[in-house]
Coordinates of C-alpha atoms in Angstrom, one line a residue:
M34 CA 1.3 2.5 -2.4
T35 CA -1.4 5.9 -2.3
Y36 CA -1.2 7.9 -5.2
N37 CA -0.7 11.5 -5.0
S38 CA -2.0 13.5 -7.6
E39 CA 0.4 16.4 -7.3
I40 CA 3.8 14.5 -7.0
R41 CA 2.7 12.7 -10.7
R42 CA 1.7 15.6 -12.0
Q43 CA 4.9 17.2 -10.8
L44 CA 6.9 13.7 -11.9
A45 CA 5.8 14.3 -15.5
Q46 CA 6.6 18.1 -15.5
V47 CA 10.2 17.6 -14.3
A48 CA 10.1 14.9 -17.6
L49 CA 8.7 17.4 -19.8
G50 CA 11.4 19.7 -18.6
T51 CA 8.8 22.7 -17.2
L52 CA 10.0 22.3 -13.7
E53 CA 13.1 22.1 -12.1
P54 CA 14.1 18.6 -10.7
D55 CA 15.3 18.3 -6.6
L56 CA 18.1 16.3 -7.6
V57 CA 20.3 15.1 -10.7
I58 CA 22.7 12.3 -10.7
T59 CA 25.1 12.7 -13.7
H60 CA 27.3 10.5 -15.7
A61 CA 26.1 7.5 -14.6
K62 CA 26.4 4.0 -15.6
L63 CA 22.5 2.8 -15.2
V64 CA 21.7 -0.9 -14.3
N65 CA 18.9 -1.2 -16.0
V66 CA 17.0 -4.4 -14.5
H67 CA 14.3 -4.0 -16.9
T68 CA 16.0 -4.9 -20.2
K69 CA 19.1 -6.1 -18.4
E70 CA 21.6 -3.5 -19.8
I71 CA 23.8 -0.8 -19.0
E72 CA 22.9 2.1 -20.3
P73 CA 26.4 4.7 -20.6
D74 CA 26.5 7.9 -19.6
V75 CA 23.2 8.7 -18.1
S76 CA 21.2 11.9 -16.2
V77 CA 18.6 10.8 -13.7
A78 CA 16.4 13.7 -12.3
V79 CA 14.4 13.3 -9.1
K80 CA 11.6 15.0 -7.5
A81 CA 9.7 14.9 -4.5
G82 CA 11.4 11.2 -4.0
F83 CA 10.4 9.5 -7.2
I84 CA 12.7 9.0 -10.4
A85 CA 11.2 11.9 -13.0
Y86 CA 13.7 11.4 -16.1
I87 CA 16.1 9.5 -17.4
G88 CA 18.4 11.1 -19.9
K89 CA 21.6 12.1 -21.6
S90 CA 21.2 15.6 -19.7
V91 CA 18.7 17.0 -17.6
P92 CA 16.7 20.5 -18.7
N93 CA 15.8 23.2 -16.0
I94 CA 18.1 22.3 -13.3
K95 CA 18.4 25.3 -11.0
E96 CA 20.6 26.6 -8.0
T97 CA 18.5 25.1 -5.8
T98 CA 18.8 21.3 -7.3
K99 CA 21.1 19.5 -6.2
V100 CA 23.7 17.6 -8.7
I101 CA 26.2 15.1 -7.8
D102 CA 28.4 13.5 -10.3
A103 CA 28.7 9.8 -10.4
H104 CA 31.9 10.1 -12.4
Q105 CA 31.0 7.0 -14.2
Q106 CA 30.3 4.7 -11.4
Y107 CA 27.2 1.7 -11.5
L108 CA 23.9 3.5 -10.6
V109 CA 21.8 0.6 -9.3
P110 CA 18.4 0.0 -7.6
G111 CA 18.3 -0.3 -3.9
L112 CA 18.7 -3.8 -3.1
M113 CA 15.8 -5.7 -1.2
D114 CA 16.1 -8.3 0.9
G115 CA 12.4 -10.6 0.1
H116 CA 12.6 -13.5 3.5
M117 CA 14.8 -12.1 6.6
H118 CA 14.2 -11.9 10.1
V119 CA 15.2 -8.8 11.9
E120 CA 15.3 -10.4 15.1
S121 CA 18.1 -12.9 14.3
S122 CA 20.6 -9.9 13.7
M123 CA 19.8 -9.6 17.3
L124 CA 19.5 -5.9 16.8
S125 CA 16.7 -3.5 16.7
V126 CA 14.9 -2.9 13.8
S127 CA 16.5 1.2 13.9
E128 CA 20.0 -0.7 14.4
F129 CA 19.7 -3.0 12.0
A130 CA 18.8 -0.2 9.4
R131 CA 22.1 1.6 10.8
A132 CA 23.9 -1.5 10.0
V133 CA 22.5 -2.5 6.5
L134 CA 21.8 1.1 4.8
P135 CA 25.8 1.9 4.2
A136 CA 25.6 -1.8 2.8
G137 CA 23.1 -1.0 0.0
T138 CA 19.7 -2.6 1.5
T139 CA 17.3 -0.2 1.2
T140 CA 14.0 -2.2 1.6
I141 CA 13.1 -5.5 3.7
F142 CA 10.2 -7.4 3.9
M143 CA 10.7 -9.3 7.6
D144 CA 8.8 -12.2 8.6
P145 CA 9.0 -10.7 12.6
H146 CA 7.9 -14.6 13.7
E147 CA 10.4 -14.4 16.7
M148 CA 8.6 -11.6 18.4
A149 CA 5.3 -13.0 17.6
N150 CA 6.1 -16.2 19.2
V151 CA 7.0 -14.3 22.4
F152 CA 4.6 -11.2 22.3
G153 CA 2.2 -12.0 19.6
L154 CA 0.5 -8.7 17.6
E155 CA 1.4 -6.6 20.7
G156 CA 5.3 -7.3 19.6
V157 CA 4.7 -7.5 15.6
A158 CA 3.0 -3.5 15.9
L159 CA 5.9 -2.7 18.3
M160 CA 8.6 -3.6 15.8
M161 CA 6.2 -2.2 12.9
Q162 CA 6.1 1.3 14.8
E163 CA 9.6 1.5 15.2
A164 CA 10.3 1.1 11.9
E165 CA 8.1 4.0 10.7
Q166 CA 10.5 7.0 10.9
L167 CA 13.7 4.8 9.6
P168 CA 14.9 5.5 5.8
L169 CA 14.8 1.6 5.4
R170 CA 11.7 0.6 3.8
V171 CA 10.4 -2.0 6.1
F172 CA 7.1 -4.1 5.0
T173 CA 5.9 -6.8 7.1
T174 CA 5.2 -10.6 6.3
V175 CA 2.2 -12.2 9.0
P176 CA 3.5 -14.8 10.9
S177 CA 1.9 -17.6 9.9
C178 CA 3.0 -20.4 12.1
V179 CA 2.7 -19.1 16.1
P180 CA 3.8 -21.8 17.4
A181 CA 5.8 -23.4 14.6
A182 CA 4.5 -26.9 16.0
P183 CA 1.8 -26.9 17.6
G184 CA 1.0 -29.4 20.1
L185 CA 4.8 -30.1 20.1
E186 CA 6.0 -27.1 21.8
D187 CA 4.3 -24.1 23.7
S188 CA 5.5 -20.7 22.7
G189 CA 4.3 -17.4 24.3
Q190 CA 1.3 -16.6 22.3
Y191 CA -1.0 -18.3 19.6
L192 CA -1.9 -16.7 16.0
G193 CA -4.7 -18.2 14.8
P194 CA -6.8 -17.3 11.6
N195 CA -8.8 -14.5 13.2
E196 CA -5.3 -12.9 14.2
V197 CA -3.7 -13.4 11.0
Q198 CA -6.6 -11.8 9.3
S199 CA -6.7 -8.6 11.5
A200 CA -2.5 -8.6 11.2
L201 CA -3.1 -8.9 6.9
N202 CA -4.9 -5.6 7.5
F203 CA -2.1 -3.5 9.5
P204 CA 0.1 -1.2 6.9
R205 CA 2.7 -2.4 5.2
V206 CA 1.9 -5.6 5.3
A207 CA 2.9 -7.7 1.8
G208 CA 1.7 -11.1 2.6
L209 CA 2.3 -14.1 4.7
S210 CA 5.5 -15.1 6.2
E211 CA 6.9 -18.8 5.8
V212 CA 4.5 -21.4 6.1
M213 CA 6.7 -23.2 8.1
D214 CA 4.1 -26.0 8.8
F215 CA 4.5 -27.9 5.4
P216 CA 3.4 -31.3 6.8
G217 CA -0.1 -29.6 7.7
V218 CA -0.1 -27.6 4.1
V219 CA 0.3 -31.3 2.2
N220 CA -2.4 -32.7 4.5
G221 CA -4.9 -30.0 4.4
K222 CA -4.9 -28.7 8.5
P223 CA -7.9 -26.6 8.0
E224 CA -6.4 -24.1 9.9
V225 CA -3.3 -23.5 7.7
L226 CA -5.4 -23.8 4.8
E227 CA -7.5 -21.1 6.3
K228 CA -4.7 -18.7 6.8
I229 CA -3.5 -19.0 3.2
R230 CA -7.4 -18.2 2.2
L231 CA -7.5 -14.6 4.0
T232 CA -4.3 -14.0 2.3
Y233 CA -5.0 -14.9 -1.3
E234 CA -8.9 -12.8 0.1
K235 CA -6.2 -9.8 0.5
H236 CA -4.3 -10.2 -3.0
Q237 CA -1.1 -10.5 -0.7
V238 CA 1.4 -13.4 -1.3
V239 CA 1.9 -16.1 0.6
T240 CA 5.9 -17.1 1.4
G241 CA 6.8 -20.9 1.7
H242 CA 9.1 -23.3 4.1
L243 CA 9.5 -26.1 2.4
P244 CA 13.0 -28.2 3.6
T245 CA 12.6 -31.2 0.8
S246 CA 13.5 -32.4 -2.4
D247 CA 10.6 -35.1 -2.2
D248 CA 8.9 -33.9 -5.8
R249 CA 5.3 -34.9 -4.7
V250 CA 5.9 -32.7 -1.4
I251 CA 7.1 -29.9 -3.7
Q252 CA 3.8 -30.2 -6.1
A253 CA 1.3 -31.0 -3.0
Y254 CA 2.9 -27.9 -1.5
A255 CA 2.7 -25.7 -4.7
A256 CA -1.4 -27.0 -5.1
T257 CA -2.0 -25.1 -1.8
G258 CA -1.0 -21.7 -3.7
I259 CA 2.5 -21.4 -2.0
F260 CA 5.0 -20.5 -4.8
S261 CA 7.8 -19.6 -2.8
D262 CA 10.5 -21.1 -0.6
H263 CA 14.0 -20.6 1.0
E264 CA 14.7 -23.8 2.2
S265 CA 16.7 -25.6 -0.7
T266 CA 20.2 -26.7 0.5
S267 CA 21.0 -28.5 -2.8
R268 CA 21.1 -28.0 -6.6
E269 CA 18.7 -30.7 -7.0
E270 CA 16.0 -29.6 -4.7
A271 CA 16.6 -25.9 -6.5
L272 CA 15.6 -27.0 -9.6
R273 CA 13.1 -29.4 -9.0
K274 CA 11.5 -26.7 -7.3
A275 CA 12.1 -23.9 -10.1
R276 CA 10.6 -26.4 -12.7
R277 CA 7.3 -26.4 -10.8
G278 CA 7.1 -22.8 -10.7
I279 CA 8.0 -22.4 -7.2
T280 CA 10.3 -18.7 -7.0
V281 CA 13.5 -20.1 -5.1
M282 CA 14.8 -17.6 -2.6
I283 CA 18.5 -18.8 -2.7
R284 CA 19.9 -18.0 1.4
E285 CA 23.2 -16.9 2.0
G286 CA 23.0 -15.8 5.7
T287 CA 26.2 -16.2 8.7
A288 CA 25.4 -19.8 9.5
W289 CA 22.7 -21.1 6.2
K290 CA 25.4 -20.8 2.9
D291 CA 23.4 -22.1 0.4
V292 CA 24.2 -20.1 -2.9
H293 CA 27.1 -22.3 -3.8
E294 CA 24.8 -25.0 -4.4
C295 CA 21.5 -24.0 -5.6
I296 CA 22.6 -20.7 -7.9
K297 CA 24.3 -23.6 -10.1
I298 CA 20.6 -23.7 -11.7
V299 CA 21.3 -20.4 -13.0
A300 CA 25.0 -20.3 -13.8
E301 CA 25.1 -24.0 -14.7
D302 CA 21.4 -25.3 -15.6
G303 CA 20.5 -21.9 -17.1
I304 CA 17.3 -21.9 -15.5
D305 CA 15.7 -18.0 -16.2
P306 CA 17.0 -15.9 -13.2
H307 CA 13.7 -14.1 -12.9
Q308 CA 12.7 -17.3 -10.9
C309 CA 15.2 -16.8 -8.0
L310 CA 15.6 -14.5 -5.6
L311 CA 18.8 -13.8 -3.2
V312 CA 17.7 -13.5 0.3
T313 CA 19.4 -13.3 3.7
D314 CA 17.1 -15.2 6.2
D315 CA 19.6 -14.8 9.0
V316 CA 22.6 -12.5 9.6
E317 CA 24.7 -11.8 12.7
P318 CA 26.2 -8.3 13.5
A319 CA 30.0 -9.6 13.1
T320 CA 28.5 -10.4 9.0
L321 CA 26.8 -6.8 8.7
V322 CA 29.9 -4.8 10.4
H323 CA 32.9 -7.1 9.1
D324 CA 31.0 -7.8 5.2
G325 CA 27.5 -5.8 4.7
H326 CA 24.7 -7.6 3.9
L327 CA 22.7 -8.6 0.6
N328 CA 26.0 -6.7 -1.3
V329 CA 27.5 -9.7 0.0
V330 CA 24.9 -12.3 -1.3
V331 CA 25.2 -10.7 -4.9
R332 CA 28.8 -11.0 -4.9
R333 CA 28.5 -14.5 -3.6
A334 CA 26.6 -15.5 -6.6
I335 CA 28.9 -13.4 -9.5
E336 CA 31.9 -15.8 -7.5
E337 CA 29.9 -18.6 -8.7
G338 CA 29.5 -17.7 -11.9
V339 CA 25.9 -15.9 -12.6
D340 CA 26.6 -12.4 -14.7
A341 CA 26.7 -9.5 -12.3
L342 CA 23.1 -7.9 -14.1
S343 CA 21.1 -11.5 -13.1
A344 CA 22.6 -11.4 -9.6
I345 CA 21.5 -7.8 -8.9
Q346 CA 18.2 -8.1 -10.5
M347 CA 17.7 -11.6 -8.1
V348 CA 17.8 -8.4 -5.5
T349 CA 16.0 -6.0 -6.8
I350 CA 12.9 -6.5 -9.6
N351 CA 12.7 -9.9 -9.4
T352 CA 12.0 -9.5 -5.2
A353 CA 9.6 -6.5 -6.1
R354 CA 7.5 -8.3 -8.8
Y355 CA 7.3 -11.0 -6.2
F356 CA 5.7 -9.2 -3.7
H357 CA 3.4 -6.3 -6.2
V358 CA 5.3 -3.5 -5.4
E359 CA 6.9 -3.3 -8.8
D360 CA 5.0 -0.1 -10.0
W361 CA 7.1 1.8 -7.7
L362 CA 10.2 -0.5 -6.1
G363 CA 12.8 -2.4 -7.8
S364 CA 14.0 -0.6 -10.4
I365 CA 15.3 2.9 -11.8
A366 CA 12.5 4.3 -13.4
P367 CA 10.0 7.1 -14.2
G368 CA 7.4 7.5 -11.5
H369 CA 9.5 4.6 -8.9
V370 CA 11.0 5.3 -5.6
A371 CA 14.7 7.0 -5.8
D372 CA 15.9 4.5 -3.9
M373 CA 19.4 4.1 -5.4
L374 CA 23.3 2.9 -5.4
L375 CA 26.6 4.7 -6.9
I376 CA 28.4 1.5 -6.8
P377 CA 32.1 1.9 -8.5
D378 CA 32.3 -2.1 -9.4
L379 CA 29.7 -4.5 -9.4
L380 CA 31.7 -7.2 -8.8
E381 CA 32.7 -5.7 -5.5
M382 CA 29.1 -4.3 -4.6
R383 CA 30.1 -1.8 -2.3
P384 CA 27.6 1.3 -2.4
W385 CA 29.9 5.1 -2.5
M386 CA 26.7 6.4 -2.1
V387 CA 22.9 5.4 -0.8
F388 CA 19.9 7.1 -1.5
S389 CA 16.3 6.6 -0.4
G390 CA 13.5 8.3 -1.9
G391 CA 16.0 10.7 -2.9
E392 CA 18.3 11.5 -0.3
I393 CA 21.2 10.5 0.8
V394 CA 21.6 8.1 3.9
A395 CA 24.7 6.6 3.2
E396 CA 28.2 7.6 2.0
N397 CA 31.5 5.7 1.6
G398 CA 30.4 3.2 3.7
R399 CA 29.2 5.1 6.9
L400 CA 25.6 6.1 7.3
V401 CA 25.0 9.6 7.4
A402 CA 20.8 9.9 8.1
E403 CA 19.8 10.1 11.2
I404 CA 18.0 7.4 13.3
T405 CA 16.6 7.7 16.4
A406 CA 17.2 5.1 19.3
P407 CA 14.1 3.1 19.9
S408 CA 12.1 2.7 22.5
Y409 CA 10.6 -0.7 24.0
P410 CA 8.1 -0.9 26.8
D411 CA 9.4 -2.4 30.2
Y412 CA 7.7 -5.1 30.2
V413 CA 9.2 -6.5 26.8
K414 CA 12.5 -6.7 28.8
K415 CA 11.2 -8.8 31.5
S416 CA 10.1 -12.3 29.0
V417 CA 11.6 -15.3 31.1
H418 CA 9.2 -16.6 33.2
L419 CA 10.3 -19.5 35.6
P420 CA 8.3 -20.7 38.1
R421 CA 11.3 -21.8 40.4
A422 CA 14.8 -22.2 41.2
L423 CA 16.4 -24.7 39.1
T424 CA 18.7 -27.7 40.5
P425 CA 21.4 -29.7 38.8
Q426 CA 18.0 -32.7 38.8
D427 CA 16.3 -30.7 36.3
F428 CA 19.0 -31.6 33.4
L429 CA 19.5 -35.0 34.3
V430 CA 18.2 -37.5 31.7
K431 CA 16.6 -40.6 33.4
S432 CA 16.9 -44.0 31.7
E433 CA 13.5 -45.5 31.2
S434 CA 14.5 -48.9 31.5
C435 CA 18.1 -49.4 33.3
S436 CA 19.7 -48.3 36.2
H437 CA 23.1 -49.7 35.6
G438 CA 24.7 -50.6 32.4
E439 CA 24.2 -49.6 28.9
V440 CA 21.8 -48.2 26.9
T441 CA 20.8 -47.2 22.6
V442 CA 20.1 -43.4 22.9
R443 CA 18.3 -40.8 19.7
A444 CA 20.7 -38.0 19.9
I445 CA 20.6 -34.8 17.7
G446 CA 23.0 -34.6 15.4
V447 CA 24.4 -31.1 14.2
S448 CA 26.3 -30.2 11.2
N449 CA 28.7 -27.3 10.9
N450 CA 26.4 -24.4 8.6
S451 CA 23.7 -26.0 8.0
A452 CA 20.4 -25.9 9.6
L453 CA 19.3 -29.1 8.9
T454 CA 20.1 -32.1 12.1
H455 CA 19.9 -35.7 11.4
L456 CA 18.8 -38.2 13.8
Y457 CA 22.3 -39.9 15.6
T458 CA 21.9 -42.9 17.4
T459 CA 24.6 -44.1 19.9
T460 CA 25.3 -46.0 23.0
A461 CA 25.5 -44.1 26.5
R462 CA 26.2 -45.4 30.3
V463 CA 23.8 -45.3 32.9
E464 CA 24.5 -44.6 36.5
D465 CA 21.6 -44.8 39.3
G466 CA 19.0 -44.4 36.4
V467 CA 20.7 -41.2 35.0
I468 CA 22.0 -41.8 31.7
L469 CA 25.6 -39.8 31.3
P470 CA 27.1 -37.4 28.8
S471 CA 30.1 -38.4 27.1
P472 CA 31.8 -35.6 26.5
D473 CA 34.7 -37.9 25.0
N474 CA 32.1 -39.4 22.6
D475 CA 31.0 -35.5 21.8
L476 CA 27.3 -36.6 23.2
V477 CA 26.1 -33.8 25.8
Y478 CA 23.1 -33.0 27.2
A479 CA 20.6 -30.6 26.1
A480 CA 17.2 -29.2 27.6
V481 CA 14.4 -27.0 26.6
L482 CA 12.5 -24.9 29.4
E483 CA 9.2 -23.1 28.8
R484 CA 10.0 -19.4 29.5
H485 CA 6.7 -17.8 28.6
H486 CA 4.1 -19.0 31.3
G487 CA 6.2 -20.2 34.4
T488 CA 4.9 -24.0 33.6
G489 CA 7.9 -25.5 34.5
Q490 CA 7.9 -27.9 31.7
I491 CA 11.4 -29.3 30.6
G492 CA 12.2 -30.9 27.8
H493 CA 15.6 -33.7 27.5
G494 CA 17.3 -34.5 25.2
L495 CA 20.8 -35.1 23.9
V496 CA 22.9 -33.8 21.2
H497 CA 26.2 -35.0 19.1
G498 CA 28.1 -32.4 17.2
F499 CA 29.1 -29.4 18.8
G500 CA 32.5 -30.8 20.4
M501 CA 31.8 -29.4 23.9
K502 CA 34.4 -31.0 26.8
R503 CA 32.9 -28.8 29.4
G504 CA 30.8 -26.3 30.8
A505 CA 27.2 -25.4 29.7
V506 CA 26.1 -22.4 27.4
A507 CA 22.2 -21.6 27.3
S508 CA 19.8 -19.4 24.9
T509 CA 16.5 -17.9 25.2
V510 CA 16.7 -17.2 21.1
G511 CA 15.2 -20.7 20.7
H512 CA 13.8 -20.7 16.9
D513 CA 10.7 -20.4 16.7
S514 CA 9.2 -20.4 20.3
H515 CA 12.3 -19.0 22.1
N516 CA 12.2 -20.5 25.2
L517 CA 14.9 -21.2 27.3
M518 CA 17.4 -23.8 25.8
V519 CA 20.6 -25.2 28.0
M520 CA 23.5 -27.9 26.7
G521 CA 26.4 -28.9 28.5
V522 CA 28.3 -31.5 30.0
N523 CA 27.9 -30.4 33.6
P524 CA 24.4 -30.0 35.5
D525 CA 26.0 -27.2 37.9
D526 CA 27.2 -25.0 35.0
M527 CA 23.7 -25.5 33.2
V528 CA 21.8 -24.2 36.2
M529 CA 24.0 -21.0 36.8
A530 CA 23.9 -20.6 32.9
A531 CA 19.5 -20.8 32.7
N532 CA 19.1 -18.7 35.8
V533 CA 21.7 -15.9 34.4
L534 CA 19.4 -15.4 31.5
A535 CA 16.6 -15.6 33.5
Q536 CA 17.8 -13.1 36.1
S537 CA 19.1 -10.7 33.0
G538 CA 16.1 -11.0 30.8
G539 CA 16.9 -12.9 28.2
G540 CA 20.3 -13.6 25.5
M541 CA 23.3 -16.1 25.5
V542 CA 25.7 -17.3 27.7
A543 CA 28.9 -19.5 28.7
V544 CA 29.4 -21.0 31.8
L545 CA 32.8 -22.8 33.3
D546 CA 33.3 -24.0 36.4
Q547 CA 30.4 -21.8 37.9
T548 CA 32.3 -18.7 36.2
I549 CA 30.7 -16.6 33.2
L550 CA 32.8 -16.5 30.6
A551 CA 30.7 -14.6 27.8
L552 CA 27.3 -13.1 28.2
V553 CA 25.2 -11.1 25.5
S554 CA 22.1 -9.5 26.9
L555 CA 19.4 -9.3 24.9
P556 CA 16.8 -7.4 26.6
I557 CA 13.9 -7.0 24.1
A558 CA 11.8 -10.1 24.2
G559 CA 15.2 -12.2 25.3
L560 CA 16.0 -11.6 21.3
M561 CA 17.2 -8.5 20.5
A562 CA 19.7 -5.7 22.1
E563 CA 19.5 -2.3 22.2
E564 CA 23.1 -1.5 21.5
S565 CA 25.1 -1.1 18.2
A566 CA 25.8 -3.7 15.3
E567 CA 29.5 -3.1 16.5
V568 CA 29.0 -3.4 19.9
M569 CA 27.3 -6.6 19.7
A570 CA 30.1 -8.0 17.2
E571 CA 32.5 -7.6 19.7
K572 CA 30.1 -9.6 22.1
L573 CA 29.1 -12.2 20.2
E574 CA 33.0 -12.6 19.3
T575 CA 33.8 -12.8 23.3
L576 CA 31.0 -15.4 23.1
T577 CA 32.5 -17.4 20.5
Q578 CA 35.6 -17.9 22.1
A579 CA 34.0 -18.9 25.0
W580 CA 32.6 -21.6 23.1
R581 CA 36.0 -22.4 21.8
D582 CA 37.2 -22.7 25.2
L583 CA 34.4 -25.7 26.0
G584 CA 35.8 -27.6 23.1
C585 CA 32.9 -26.4 19.9
T586 CA 35.1 -25.3 16.6
L587 CA 31.4 -24.6 14.5
H588 CA 31.5 -21.0 12.9
A589 CA 28.6 -19.3 14.9
P590 CA 27.9 -22.1 17.1
Y591 CA 25.0 -20.1 18.9
M592 CA 23.5 -20.2 15.8
T593 CA 23.3 -23.5 15.0
F594 CA 22.6 -23.7 18.9
S595 CA 19.6 -21.7 18.2
L596 CA 18.2 -24.2 15.7
I597 CA 17.7 -27.5 17.2
A598 CA 14.7 -26.5 18.9
L599 CA 13.1 -26.1 15.6
P600 CA 10.5 -28.6 15.0
V601 CA 10.0 -27.9 11.4
I602 CA 13.2 -28.8 9.9
P603 CA 14.1 -32.6 9.8
E604 CA 15.5 -34.6 11.2
L605 CA 15.3 -34.3 14.9
R606 CA 14.7 -31.6 17.3
L607 CA 13.9 -30.8 20.8
S608 CA 11.3 -28.9 22.3
N609 CA 10.1 -27.8 25.6
K610 CA 7.8 -31.1 25.6
G611 CA 10.4 -33.4 24.5
L612 CA 12.6 -34.7 21.5
V613 CA 10.4 -34.4 18.0
D614 CA 10.5 -36.6 14.9
V615 CA 10.1 -33.8 12.5
M616 CA 9.2 -36.2 9.3
S617 CA 6.6 -37.7 11.3
M618 CA 5.6 -34.8 13.8
T619 CA 5.6 -36.9 17.2
L620 CA 7.5 -37.2 20.2
V621 CA 10.0 -39.9 20.6
P622 CA 11.9 -41.0 23.7
V623 CA 15.7 -40.2 24.0
E624 CA 15.5 -44.3 24.8
V625 CA 15.9 -46.6 21.5
S626 CA 13.5 -49.4 22.6

């Protein structure tokens, strides 16, 4: 943050009582995250958007000073999300801000690697430009792995060390985003280590992505200079990382719910809460509309036995310290930005009033700040490029060894509310050289079509765990390369689902008997909509019901579906090149020889 001498002079004069403040909040219970205490009956003076003074009373209040009586509500620093993807909300940055500010989130550290995989640094810059005028404080971490698994998948763009070095100079860049190629990290891949070195050269942080509990891998990863991770799913894994100096970002989003297990390292093992952050990673519109955002994660931590002040530290000062912005964000203290919440009940964490830079931006759960709708160029809305019309033959899985009979096959096994997959082996029938799906055995077709460059490349596989009985689904949200993903029982429905998304510019769709059951259009890069969270929540509920009509009972099934193409989280994934064994980082055939 640039030091403004005149503003600092004014803050000092307000503190001394010789200059009137712009805003005073009286009769508040101050949640002091520095000392982990509640200071009773405190008044806080604000000048030029910054905290100037904290005390029992504020001198030199003039008629021009706005005075707000907190009525003994808790005054809490604005909440800061240390790891999240705006694109996962399927909202533009502006609509995301509109949704989360009333819930008390005033700062985010976004990783726009979804947009980067489609449109590279140009797409990242478009999102950053959109964020410039928002009351939500938006920092960016530079996408580190575009594509996430080079050689095993194709994305729309490539970001090498030169591109990362350029992006590290963008305004409000806080560091390097999650380094997902953890095999490349621990095995000393030169390109990966160079991106880390460039970030260190800028005195910025490198954020991690380490889905393993292997102690040697954990220490090898940390030894390269990466000291955070948000992929822990068990108490044991989180504890091992914390003990080795890794900041554990405990995740609670819409589908990935890790607080129950991972927060035990604080609540039961007594680990210093300064070693932990609470983050969301991926949150969909219905969660934002009906539940909230970071305030929900804080509430969950409290429900699991963490004291409220420690939980609040994990989304305020801990986050600010991790990203080296604690000298002006993350707490209510003189010289800090006046991002604050008035909350009646810390156990509920529902703000009555939200301030950003000393201005009221939300009240009683409703946004009162002005936010302008985003405007993206037309080319961003035309990002699905297929070379030809698709046919049912494109989605058949061919046997390499059998024309009629049975073969043993590999399938991607999914589980409810988990980002992990597992290798599922089973037998499948073969007719005329084609491996058949078996909805009765929960075995269905899946395909990933390269959609960025029109190469026509299609990766084929089988999936177990969704419970689909009929029809097909498709999505251009396919982490992280965001190719066109299709899954189904009926190849004719799979063709229709894919064609619908190609024509609409991307999104998610469910089809049964050549009829569209639900379509969620995501025209911005095939990832984000231009509509509000409320509208999107309704559309996604319709999509969820369509998935149920096809036989699937998973929670947020389209989010789980989007991750079967992510070849950096164990065990088995599908890319446009084929099935990927994540642990060996190799392509493997569908048939088990």
